[in-house]
Coordinates of C-alpha atoms and ligand atoms in Angstrom, one line a residue:
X1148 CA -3.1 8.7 6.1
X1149 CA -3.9 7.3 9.5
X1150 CA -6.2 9.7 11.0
X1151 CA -5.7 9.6 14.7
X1152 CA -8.9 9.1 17.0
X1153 CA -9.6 11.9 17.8
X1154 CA -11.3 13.1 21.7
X1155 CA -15.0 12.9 20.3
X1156 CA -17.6 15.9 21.6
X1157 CA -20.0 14.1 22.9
X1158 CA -23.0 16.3 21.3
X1159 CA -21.5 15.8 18.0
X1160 CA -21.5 11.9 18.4
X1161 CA -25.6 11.7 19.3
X1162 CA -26.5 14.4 16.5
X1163 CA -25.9 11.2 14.2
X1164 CA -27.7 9.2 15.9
X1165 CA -30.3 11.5 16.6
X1166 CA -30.8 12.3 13.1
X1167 CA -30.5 8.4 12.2
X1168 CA -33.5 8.1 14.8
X1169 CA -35.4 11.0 14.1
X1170 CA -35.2 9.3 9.8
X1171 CA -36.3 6.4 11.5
X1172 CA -39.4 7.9 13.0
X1173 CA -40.1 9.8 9.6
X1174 CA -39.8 7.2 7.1
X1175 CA -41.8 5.0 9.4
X1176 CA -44.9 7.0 9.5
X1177 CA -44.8 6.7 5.4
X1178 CA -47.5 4.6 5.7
X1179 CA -49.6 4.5 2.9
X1180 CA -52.2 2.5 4.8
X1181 CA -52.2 0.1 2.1
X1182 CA -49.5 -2.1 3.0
X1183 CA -50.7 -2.4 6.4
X1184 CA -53.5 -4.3 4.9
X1185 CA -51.2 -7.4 4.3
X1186 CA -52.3 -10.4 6.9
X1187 CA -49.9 -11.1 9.6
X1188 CA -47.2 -13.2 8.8
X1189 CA -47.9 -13.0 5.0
X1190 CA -45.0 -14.1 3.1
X1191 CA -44.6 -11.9 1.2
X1192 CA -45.5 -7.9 1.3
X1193 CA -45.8 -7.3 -2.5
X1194 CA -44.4 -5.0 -4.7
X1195 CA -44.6 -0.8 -3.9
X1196 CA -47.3 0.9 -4.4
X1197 CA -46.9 4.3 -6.7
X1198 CA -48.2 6.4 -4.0
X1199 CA -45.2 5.6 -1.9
X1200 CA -42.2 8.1 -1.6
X1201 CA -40.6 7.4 -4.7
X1202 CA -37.1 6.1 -5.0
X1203 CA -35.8 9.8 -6.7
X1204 CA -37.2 11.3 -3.6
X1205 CA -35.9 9.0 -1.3
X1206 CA -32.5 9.1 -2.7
X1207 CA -32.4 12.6 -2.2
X1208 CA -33.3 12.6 1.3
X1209 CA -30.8 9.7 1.8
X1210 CA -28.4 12.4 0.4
X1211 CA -29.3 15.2 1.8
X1212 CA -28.2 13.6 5.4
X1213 CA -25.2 11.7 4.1
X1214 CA -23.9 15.1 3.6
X1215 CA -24.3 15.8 7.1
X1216 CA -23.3 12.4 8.1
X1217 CA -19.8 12.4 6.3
X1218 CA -18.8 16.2 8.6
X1219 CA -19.6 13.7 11.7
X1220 CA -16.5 13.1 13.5
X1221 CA -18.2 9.5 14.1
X1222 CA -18.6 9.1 10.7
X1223 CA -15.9 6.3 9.7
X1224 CA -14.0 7.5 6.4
X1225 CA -11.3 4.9 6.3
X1226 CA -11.4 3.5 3.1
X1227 CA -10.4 -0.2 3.9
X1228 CA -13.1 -0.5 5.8
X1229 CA -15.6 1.1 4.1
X1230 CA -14.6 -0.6 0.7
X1231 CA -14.4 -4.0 2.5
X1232 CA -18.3 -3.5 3.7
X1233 CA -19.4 -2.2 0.5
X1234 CA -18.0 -5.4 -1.4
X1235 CA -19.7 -7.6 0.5
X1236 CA -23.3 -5.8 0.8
X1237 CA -22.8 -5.6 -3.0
X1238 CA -21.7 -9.4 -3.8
X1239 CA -25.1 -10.1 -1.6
X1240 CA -27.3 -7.8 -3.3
X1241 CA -25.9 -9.7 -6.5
X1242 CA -28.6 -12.2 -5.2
X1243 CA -31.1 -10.0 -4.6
X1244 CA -34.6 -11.7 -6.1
X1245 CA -35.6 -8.7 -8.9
X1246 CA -32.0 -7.1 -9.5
X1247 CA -29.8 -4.6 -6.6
X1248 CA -31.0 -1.3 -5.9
X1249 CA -28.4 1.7 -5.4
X1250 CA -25.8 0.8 -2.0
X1251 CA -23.8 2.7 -0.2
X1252 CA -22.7 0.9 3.1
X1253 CA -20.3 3.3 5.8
X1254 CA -18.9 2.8 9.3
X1255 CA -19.8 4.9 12.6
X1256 CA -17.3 4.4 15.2
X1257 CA -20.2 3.7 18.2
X1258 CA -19.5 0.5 20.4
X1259 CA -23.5 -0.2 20.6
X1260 CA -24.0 -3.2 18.6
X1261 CA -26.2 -1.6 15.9
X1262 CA -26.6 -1.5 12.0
X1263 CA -29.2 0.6 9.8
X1264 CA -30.7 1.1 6.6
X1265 CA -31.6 5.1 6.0
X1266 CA -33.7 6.2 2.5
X1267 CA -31.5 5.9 -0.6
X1268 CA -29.8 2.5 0.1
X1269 CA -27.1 4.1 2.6
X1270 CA -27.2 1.5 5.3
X1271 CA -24.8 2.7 8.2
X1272 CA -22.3 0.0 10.4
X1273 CA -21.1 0.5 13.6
X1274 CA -17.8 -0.7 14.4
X1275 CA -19.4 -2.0 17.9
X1276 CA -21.6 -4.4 15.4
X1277 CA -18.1 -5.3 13.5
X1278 CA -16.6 -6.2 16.6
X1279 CA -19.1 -7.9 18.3
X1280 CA -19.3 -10.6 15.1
X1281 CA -17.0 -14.1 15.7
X1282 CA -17.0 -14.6 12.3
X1283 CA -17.5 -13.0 8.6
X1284 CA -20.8 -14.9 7.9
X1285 CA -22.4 -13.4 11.6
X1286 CA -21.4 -9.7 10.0
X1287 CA -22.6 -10.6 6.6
X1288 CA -25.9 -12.3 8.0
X1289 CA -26.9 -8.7 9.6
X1290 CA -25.3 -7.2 6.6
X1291 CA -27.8 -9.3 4.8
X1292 CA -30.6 -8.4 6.8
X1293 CA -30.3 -4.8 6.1
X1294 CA -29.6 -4.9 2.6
X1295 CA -33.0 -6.9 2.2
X1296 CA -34.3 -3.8 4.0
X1297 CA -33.4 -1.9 1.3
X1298 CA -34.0 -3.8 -1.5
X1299 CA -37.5 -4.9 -0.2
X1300 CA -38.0 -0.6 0.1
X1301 CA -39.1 -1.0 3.8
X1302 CA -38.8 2.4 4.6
X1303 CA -40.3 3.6 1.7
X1304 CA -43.1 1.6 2.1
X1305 CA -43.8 2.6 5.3
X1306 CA -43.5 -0.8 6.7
X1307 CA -42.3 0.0 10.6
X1308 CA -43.8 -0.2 13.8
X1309 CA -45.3 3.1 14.6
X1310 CA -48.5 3.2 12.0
X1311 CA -49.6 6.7 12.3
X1312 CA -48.8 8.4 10.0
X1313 CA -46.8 12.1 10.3
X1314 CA -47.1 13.2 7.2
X1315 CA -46.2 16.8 8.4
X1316 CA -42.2 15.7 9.9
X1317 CA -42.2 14.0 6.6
X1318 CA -43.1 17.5 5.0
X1319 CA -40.7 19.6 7.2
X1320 CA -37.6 17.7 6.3
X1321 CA -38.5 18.5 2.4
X1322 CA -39.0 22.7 3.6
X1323 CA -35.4 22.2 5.4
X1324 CA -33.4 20.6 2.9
X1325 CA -35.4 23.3 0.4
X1326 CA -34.9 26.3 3.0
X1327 CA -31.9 25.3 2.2
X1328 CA -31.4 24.5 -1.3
X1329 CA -32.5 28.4 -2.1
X1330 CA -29.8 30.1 0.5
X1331 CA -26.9 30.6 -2.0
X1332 CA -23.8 29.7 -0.2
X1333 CA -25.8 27.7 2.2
X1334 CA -25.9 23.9 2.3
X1335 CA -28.1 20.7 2.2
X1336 CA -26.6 20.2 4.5
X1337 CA -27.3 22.9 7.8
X1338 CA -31.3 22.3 6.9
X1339 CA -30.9 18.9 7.8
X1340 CA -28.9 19.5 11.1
X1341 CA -31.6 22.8 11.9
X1342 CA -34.3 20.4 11.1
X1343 CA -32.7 17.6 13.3
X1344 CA -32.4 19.8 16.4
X1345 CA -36.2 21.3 16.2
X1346 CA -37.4 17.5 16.2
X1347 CA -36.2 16.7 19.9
X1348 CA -37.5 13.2 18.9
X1349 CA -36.7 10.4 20.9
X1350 CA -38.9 7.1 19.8
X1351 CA -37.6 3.6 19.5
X1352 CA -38.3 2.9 16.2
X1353 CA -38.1 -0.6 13.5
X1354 CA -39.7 -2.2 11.0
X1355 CA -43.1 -4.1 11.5
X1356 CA -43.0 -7.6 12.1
X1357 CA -43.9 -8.5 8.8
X1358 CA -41.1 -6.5 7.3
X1359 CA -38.6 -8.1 9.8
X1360 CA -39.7 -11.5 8.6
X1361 CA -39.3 -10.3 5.1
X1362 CA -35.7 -9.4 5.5
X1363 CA -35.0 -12.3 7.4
X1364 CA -36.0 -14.4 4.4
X1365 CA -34.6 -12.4 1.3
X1366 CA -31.5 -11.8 3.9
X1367 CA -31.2 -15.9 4.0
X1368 CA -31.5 -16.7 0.8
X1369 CA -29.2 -13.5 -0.4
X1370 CA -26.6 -15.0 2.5
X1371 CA -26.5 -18.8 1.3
X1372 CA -26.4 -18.1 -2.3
X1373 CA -23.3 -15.2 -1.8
X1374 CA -21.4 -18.9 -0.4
X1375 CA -21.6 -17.5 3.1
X1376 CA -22.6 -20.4 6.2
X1377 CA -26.0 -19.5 6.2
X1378 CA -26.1 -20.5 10.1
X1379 CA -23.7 -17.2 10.6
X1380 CA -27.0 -14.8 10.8
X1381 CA -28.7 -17.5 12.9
X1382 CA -25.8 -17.6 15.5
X1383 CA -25.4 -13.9 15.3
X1384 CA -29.3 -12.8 15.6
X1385 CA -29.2 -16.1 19.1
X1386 CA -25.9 -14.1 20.5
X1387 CA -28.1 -10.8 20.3
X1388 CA -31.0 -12.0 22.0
X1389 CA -29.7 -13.7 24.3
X1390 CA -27.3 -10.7 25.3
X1391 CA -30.2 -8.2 25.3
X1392 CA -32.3 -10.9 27.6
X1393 CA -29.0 -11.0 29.6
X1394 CA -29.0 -7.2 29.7
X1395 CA -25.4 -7.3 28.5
X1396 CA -26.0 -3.8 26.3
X1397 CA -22.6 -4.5 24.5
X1398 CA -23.3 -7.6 22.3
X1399 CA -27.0 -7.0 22.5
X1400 CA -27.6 -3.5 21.3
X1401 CA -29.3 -1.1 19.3
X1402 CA -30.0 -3.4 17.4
X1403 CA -31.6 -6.6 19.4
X1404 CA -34.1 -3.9 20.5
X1405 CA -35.3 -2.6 16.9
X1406 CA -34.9 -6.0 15.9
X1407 CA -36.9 -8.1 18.3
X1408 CA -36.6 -11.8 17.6
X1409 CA -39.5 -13.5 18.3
X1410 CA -39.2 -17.5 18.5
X1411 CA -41.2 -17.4 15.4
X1412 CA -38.3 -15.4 13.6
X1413 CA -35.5 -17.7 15.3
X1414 CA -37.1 -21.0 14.5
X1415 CA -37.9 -19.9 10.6
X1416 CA -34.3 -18.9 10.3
X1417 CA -32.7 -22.6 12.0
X1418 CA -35.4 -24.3 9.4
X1419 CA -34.2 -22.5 6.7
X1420 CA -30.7 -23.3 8.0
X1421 CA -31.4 -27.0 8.2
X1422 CA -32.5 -27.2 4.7
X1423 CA -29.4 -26.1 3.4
X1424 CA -26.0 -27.9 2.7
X1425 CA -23.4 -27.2 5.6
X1426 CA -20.9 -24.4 4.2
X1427 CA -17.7 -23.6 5.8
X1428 CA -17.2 -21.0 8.0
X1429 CA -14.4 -19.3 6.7
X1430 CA -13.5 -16.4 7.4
X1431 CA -11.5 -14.1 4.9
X1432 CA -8.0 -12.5 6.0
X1433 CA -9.8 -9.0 5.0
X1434 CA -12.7 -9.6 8.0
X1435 CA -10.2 -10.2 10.8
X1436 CA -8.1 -6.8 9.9
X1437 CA -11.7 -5.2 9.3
X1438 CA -12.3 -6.3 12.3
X1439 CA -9.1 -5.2 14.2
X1440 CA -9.1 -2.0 12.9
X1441 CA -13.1 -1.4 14.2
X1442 CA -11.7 -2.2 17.6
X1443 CA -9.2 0.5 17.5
X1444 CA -11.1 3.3 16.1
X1445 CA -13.8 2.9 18.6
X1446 CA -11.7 2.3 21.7
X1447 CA -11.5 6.5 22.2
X1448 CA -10.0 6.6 25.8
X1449 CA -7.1 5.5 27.2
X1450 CA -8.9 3.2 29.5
X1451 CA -10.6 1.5 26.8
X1452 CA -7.2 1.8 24.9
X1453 CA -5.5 -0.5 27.8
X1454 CA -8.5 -3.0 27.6
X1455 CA -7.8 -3.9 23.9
X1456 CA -4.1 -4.1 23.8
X1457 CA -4.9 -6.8 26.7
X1458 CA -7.6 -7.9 24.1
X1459 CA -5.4 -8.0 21.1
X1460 CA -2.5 -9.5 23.1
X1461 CA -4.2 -12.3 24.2
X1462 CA -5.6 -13.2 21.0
X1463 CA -2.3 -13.1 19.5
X1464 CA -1.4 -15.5 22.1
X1465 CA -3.9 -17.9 21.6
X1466 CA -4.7 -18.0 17.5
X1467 CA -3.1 -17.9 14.9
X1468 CA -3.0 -17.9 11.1
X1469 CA -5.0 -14.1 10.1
X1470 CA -6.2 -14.3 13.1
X1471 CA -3.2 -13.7 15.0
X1472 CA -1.5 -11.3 12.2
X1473 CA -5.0 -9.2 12.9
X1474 CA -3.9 -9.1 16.5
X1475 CA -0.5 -7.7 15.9
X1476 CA -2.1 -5.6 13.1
X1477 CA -4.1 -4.0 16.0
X1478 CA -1.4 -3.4 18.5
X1479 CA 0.7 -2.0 15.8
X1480 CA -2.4 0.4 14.8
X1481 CA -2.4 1.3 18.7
X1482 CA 0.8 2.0 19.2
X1483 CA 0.8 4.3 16.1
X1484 CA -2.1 6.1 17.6
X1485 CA 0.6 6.5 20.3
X1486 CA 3.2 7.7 18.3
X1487 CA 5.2 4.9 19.2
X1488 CA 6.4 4.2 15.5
X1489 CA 9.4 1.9 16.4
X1490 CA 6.6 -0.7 18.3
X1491 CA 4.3 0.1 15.8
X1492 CA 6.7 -1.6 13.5
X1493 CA 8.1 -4.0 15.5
X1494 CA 4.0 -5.4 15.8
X1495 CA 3.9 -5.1 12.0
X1496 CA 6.7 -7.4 11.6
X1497 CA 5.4 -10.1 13.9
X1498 CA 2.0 -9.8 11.9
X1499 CA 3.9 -10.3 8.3
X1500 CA 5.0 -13.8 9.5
X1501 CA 3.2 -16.6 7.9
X1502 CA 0.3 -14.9 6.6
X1503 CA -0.1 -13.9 2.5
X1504 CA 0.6 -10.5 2.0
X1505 CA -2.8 -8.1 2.7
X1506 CA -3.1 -4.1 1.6
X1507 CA -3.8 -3.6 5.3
X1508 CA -0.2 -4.6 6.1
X1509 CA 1.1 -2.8 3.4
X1510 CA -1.1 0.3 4.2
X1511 CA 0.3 0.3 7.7
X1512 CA 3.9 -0.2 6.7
X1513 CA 3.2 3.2 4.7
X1514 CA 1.4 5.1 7.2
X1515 CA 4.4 4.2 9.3
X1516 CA 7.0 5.0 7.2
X1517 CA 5.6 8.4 6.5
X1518 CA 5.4 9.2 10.4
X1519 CA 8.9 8.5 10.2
X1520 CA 9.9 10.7 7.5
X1521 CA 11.0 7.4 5.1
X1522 CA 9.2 9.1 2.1
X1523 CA 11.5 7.3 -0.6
X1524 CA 10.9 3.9 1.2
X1525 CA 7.2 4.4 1.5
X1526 CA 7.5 5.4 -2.2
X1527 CA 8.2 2.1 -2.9
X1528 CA 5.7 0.1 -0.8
X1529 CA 3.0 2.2 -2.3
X1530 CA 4.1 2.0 -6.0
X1531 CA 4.9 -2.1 -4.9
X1532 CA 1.1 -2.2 -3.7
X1533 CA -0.9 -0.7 -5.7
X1534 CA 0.4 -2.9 -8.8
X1535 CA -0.9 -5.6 -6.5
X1536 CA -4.0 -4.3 -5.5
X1537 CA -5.1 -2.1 -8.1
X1538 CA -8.6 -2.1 -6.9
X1539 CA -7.8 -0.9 -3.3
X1540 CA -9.1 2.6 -2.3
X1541 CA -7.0 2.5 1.1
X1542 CA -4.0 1.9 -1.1
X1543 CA -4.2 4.2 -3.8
X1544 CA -5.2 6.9 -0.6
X1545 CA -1.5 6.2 0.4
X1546 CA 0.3 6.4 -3.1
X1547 CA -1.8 9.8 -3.3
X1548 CA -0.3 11.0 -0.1
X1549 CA 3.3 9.8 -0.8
X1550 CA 2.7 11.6 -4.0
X1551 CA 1.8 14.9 -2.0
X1552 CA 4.6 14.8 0.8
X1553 CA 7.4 14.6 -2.2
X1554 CA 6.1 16.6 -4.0
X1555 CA 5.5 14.9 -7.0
X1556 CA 2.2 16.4 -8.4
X1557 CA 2.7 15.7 -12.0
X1558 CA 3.0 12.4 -11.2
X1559 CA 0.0 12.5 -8.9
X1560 CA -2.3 14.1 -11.5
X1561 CA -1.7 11.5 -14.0
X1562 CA -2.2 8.2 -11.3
X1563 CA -5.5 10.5 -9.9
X1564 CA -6.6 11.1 -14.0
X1565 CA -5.6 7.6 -14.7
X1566 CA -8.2 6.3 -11.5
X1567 CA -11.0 8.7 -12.6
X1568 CA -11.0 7.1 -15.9
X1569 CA -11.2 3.8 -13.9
X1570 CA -14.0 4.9 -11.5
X1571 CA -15.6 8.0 -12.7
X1572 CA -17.8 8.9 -9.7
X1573 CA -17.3 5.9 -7.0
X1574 CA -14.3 7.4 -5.3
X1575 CA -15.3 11.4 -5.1
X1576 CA -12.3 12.2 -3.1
X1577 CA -10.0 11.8 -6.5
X1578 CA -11.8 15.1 -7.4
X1579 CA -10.8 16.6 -4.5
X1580 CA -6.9 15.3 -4.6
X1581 CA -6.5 16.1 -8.3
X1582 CA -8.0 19.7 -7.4
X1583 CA -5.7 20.4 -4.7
X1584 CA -2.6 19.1 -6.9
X1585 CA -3.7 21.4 -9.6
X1586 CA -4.6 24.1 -7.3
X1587 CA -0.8 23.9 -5.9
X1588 CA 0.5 23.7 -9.7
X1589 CA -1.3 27.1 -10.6
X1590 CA -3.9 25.4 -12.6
X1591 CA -6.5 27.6 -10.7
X1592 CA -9.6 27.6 -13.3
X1593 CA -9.1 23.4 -13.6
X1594 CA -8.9 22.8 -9.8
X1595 CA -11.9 24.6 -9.1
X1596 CA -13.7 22.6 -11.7
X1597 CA -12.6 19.4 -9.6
X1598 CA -13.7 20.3 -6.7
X1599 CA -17.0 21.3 -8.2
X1600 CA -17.2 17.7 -9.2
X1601 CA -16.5 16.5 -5.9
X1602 CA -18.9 18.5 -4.1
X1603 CA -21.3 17.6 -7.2
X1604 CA -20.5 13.3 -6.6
X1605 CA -21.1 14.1 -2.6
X1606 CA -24.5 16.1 -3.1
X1607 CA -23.4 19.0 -2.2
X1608 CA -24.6 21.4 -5.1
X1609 CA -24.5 24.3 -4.0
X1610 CA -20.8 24.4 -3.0
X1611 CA -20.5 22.7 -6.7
X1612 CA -22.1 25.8 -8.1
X1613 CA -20.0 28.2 -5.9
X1614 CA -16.6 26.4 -7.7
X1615 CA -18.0 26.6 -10.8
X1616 CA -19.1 30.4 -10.4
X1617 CA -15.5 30.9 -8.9
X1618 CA -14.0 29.5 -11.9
X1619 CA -15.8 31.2 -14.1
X1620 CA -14.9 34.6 -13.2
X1621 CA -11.4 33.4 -13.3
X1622 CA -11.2 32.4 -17.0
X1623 CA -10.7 34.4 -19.7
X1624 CA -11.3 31.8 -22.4
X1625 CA -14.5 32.0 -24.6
X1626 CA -14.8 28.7 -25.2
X1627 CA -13.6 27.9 -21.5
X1628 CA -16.6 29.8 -20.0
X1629 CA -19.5 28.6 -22.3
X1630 CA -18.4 25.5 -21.0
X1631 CA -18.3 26.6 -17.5
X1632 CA -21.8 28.3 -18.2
X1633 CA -23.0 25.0 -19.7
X1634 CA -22.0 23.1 -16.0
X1635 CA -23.8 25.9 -13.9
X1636 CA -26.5 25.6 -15.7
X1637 CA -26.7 21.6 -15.6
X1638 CA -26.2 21.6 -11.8
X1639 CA -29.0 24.6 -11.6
X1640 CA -31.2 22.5 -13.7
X1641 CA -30.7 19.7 -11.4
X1642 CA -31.3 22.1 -8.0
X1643 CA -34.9 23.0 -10.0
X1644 CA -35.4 19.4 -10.5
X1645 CA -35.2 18.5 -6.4
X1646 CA -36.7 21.7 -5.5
X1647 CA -40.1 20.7 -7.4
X1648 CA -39.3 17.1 -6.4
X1649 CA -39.7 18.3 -3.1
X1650 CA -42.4 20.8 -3.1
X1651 CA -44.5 17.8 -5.0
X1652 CA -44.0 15.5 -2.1
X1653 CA -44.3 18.5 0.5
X1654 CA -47.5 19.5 -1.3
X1655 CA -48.5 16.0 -1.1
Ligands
ZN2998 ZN1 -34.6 -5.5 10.4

């Protein structure tokens, strides 16, 4: 299921980042005026304040743009990666002080150095960030940082920069994804992306000083108690400074500019350091192929292509242990890009020596073998790996596909079932397999009632209702269509719920 990198329209790739910025600039001028109030440097910000946007609202606005954000050719759906960064934002927000909020963490292939929190708890990666990090406790320190960002409700608060407030963006965005909400057919979705373009909006944006501070602390503390080294976000925030002093954009970034560190911030955060009990750093086998693979997906031209094999060569010179099976792991993900599959597995082999075995291996000796037509031996692997690693999305991806190319549906529809019991909305795309394989197997009425749940899980409603309307005509069943009826209806219920959700806070 490797998805080749693609040649990336250049338009397409700052539309994410515009409307990431253009978020920025609304949920920052959510200022209630209130919190504002707080005395520099106060410790602590206190807790929200009713009149802010509330987290139903913001949730749905968080939504509304993840819906455009996942049709972005930059937006990163490989699931190893994407499960690897969510289980590590979530074993930190385990520490969280009152209890996690909602989390959804993804990747955006973008060198710049740059992570982000946007409403709802989706905080956004790039692999530029990944790759920039010498160790797993550097990525989870920023990691850590955002997350406190979103558990602290920053952005709902209001707490940025810019203090004036703009109440009327704020109120535009609600009309858009609304506009859009009452075009049947129509989508979240193109409101969003309409909305984005009108607002030619171009302001460096971050969190006030205070809130930086705030994250910085609840980031720590979430950091050190997780068992990560705790100095990892202090050597990571140094490297960024220092590079954006330096004017080296690559390691600085993005995010060294929204983030200023003032000596203040640096010298609380080598205190806090100081105070704690030196931890390990250790990084896990997982990081480095993490870490590989972000190289590769963001290395989009040939030029930059040449630069990392050299990269990747070296390193596998030079280290070893995971270190140098990530290496190999990333010139045999080149050279599959390639279509070189007989280097692509040579590479794999040298990165199966002396290391434990790791899905990413196994994932890449099925992607591989599938390239090369050896469906009964990638069979095997898959059925092999995902006894192993049960809990791995980029695995069970691959036993799906294996499933699809020899054409083995029935046994498809009971692993997909079997996983939908397991994780009944984490993984939507399950939905969407299962409805294909029934869609191929006849099962018309069923399929569309999948991918009605799909679209549902991915906040797309109105595509959910178009399934479910589909469906319905289709079946002849009494029973079947009361309970279709009973769906529409829930999912129409839901639509009048937002819509007056949103006319409240547009009113307002
Ligand atoms: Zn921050």
């Amino acid at each position: 299921m490797h998805k080749a990198v693609t040649f990336i329209n250049r338009r397409a790739k700052f539309s994410l980042t515009r409307s990431q910025r253009l978020l920025m600039s609304i949920f920052c001028s959510l200022s209630v005026g209130l919190t504002h109030a707080q005395p520099m440097g106060a410790p602590s910000l206190g807790p929200a304040s009713a009149d802010e946007l509330s987290p139903a609202v913001e949730r749905k606005l968080g939504e509304a743009i993840m819906v455009e954000a996942r049709r972005d050719p930059d937006f990163v759906s490989d699931p190893a990666i994407n499960q690897y960064l969510n289980d590590m934002a979530h074993h930190l927000v385990a520490f969280a002080p009152h209890g996690g909020p909602e989390l959804d963490v993804f990747g955006v292939r973008d060198p710049v150095v740059n992570a982000f929190a946007m409403p709802g708890g989706f905080i956004g990666v790039n692999t530029g960030l990944i790759v920039s990090t010498k160790s797993e406790a550097e990525l989870a320190g920023v990691l850590a940082h955002e997350t406190a960002h979103v558990v602290q409700r920053h952005m709902a608060r209001g707490l940025t920069q810019q203090k004036q407030s703009n109440a009327i963006m704020l109120a535009s965005m609600a009309a858009a994804i609304l506009a859009a909400l009452a075009h049947a057919g129509g989508n979240a979705a193109a409101g969003v992306a309409l909305f984005g373009q009108a607002a030619a909006l171009d302001q460096q944006l971050g969190f006030s000083r205070e809130a930086e501070q705030e994250a910085d602390r609840i980031g720590f503390d979430m950091l050190s108690q997780a068992g990560y080294d705790p100095t990892g976000m202090v050597r990571m925030f140094a490297g960024m400074t220092n590079a954006a002093t330096l004017n080296e954009s690559v390691r600085g970034g993005v995010f060294a500019s929204t983030h200023p560190l003032s000596m203040q911030r640096m010298t609380d955060m080598q205190n806090r350091a100081r105070l704690m009990k030196p931890v390990p750093n250790q990084s896990s086998a997982n990081y480095w192929y993490v870490r590989a693979k972000a190289r590769v997906i963001q290395s989009r031209d040939v030029k930059t292509a040449l630069l990392v094999t050299e990269q990747f060569q070296e390193e596998a010179r030079v280290s070893d242990g995971s270190n140098r099976s990530a290496a190999l792991f990333g010139l045999s993900l080149l050279a599959f890009q390639n279509k070189n599959y007989p280097a692509a597995e040579q590479y794999l082999k040298s990165a199966q020596v002396n290391v434990p075995a790791s899905p990413f291996l196994s994932a890449q000796a099925i992607d591989i073998d599938l390239a090369q037509g050896n469906t009964n031996h990638a069979l095997v692997t898959a059925q092999a790996a995902i006894k192993k690693w049960p809990e791995q999305v980029a695995i069970l991806q691959r036993l799906v596909k294996v499933y699809e190319v020899s054409h083995k549906d029935h046994e498809l529809v009971e692993l997909l079932n079997q996983y939908i019991q397991r994780w009944p909305d984490q993984v939507p795309s399950l939905y969407q397999s299962l409805g294909n394989a029934q869609e191929r197997m006849g099962l018309r009425i069923e399929s569309r009632e999948n991918i009605a749940t799909y679209y549902r899980l991915t906040g797309a409603l109105v595509a959910a209702m178009n399934q479910l309307q589909e469906a319905r005509k289709m079946s002849n069943d009494f029973y079947e269509q009361s309970q279709l009826d009973a769906r529409v209806q829930k999912i129409r219920e839901q639509m009048t719920q937002e819509r007056r959700m949103l006319e409240r806070f547009k009113a307002g």
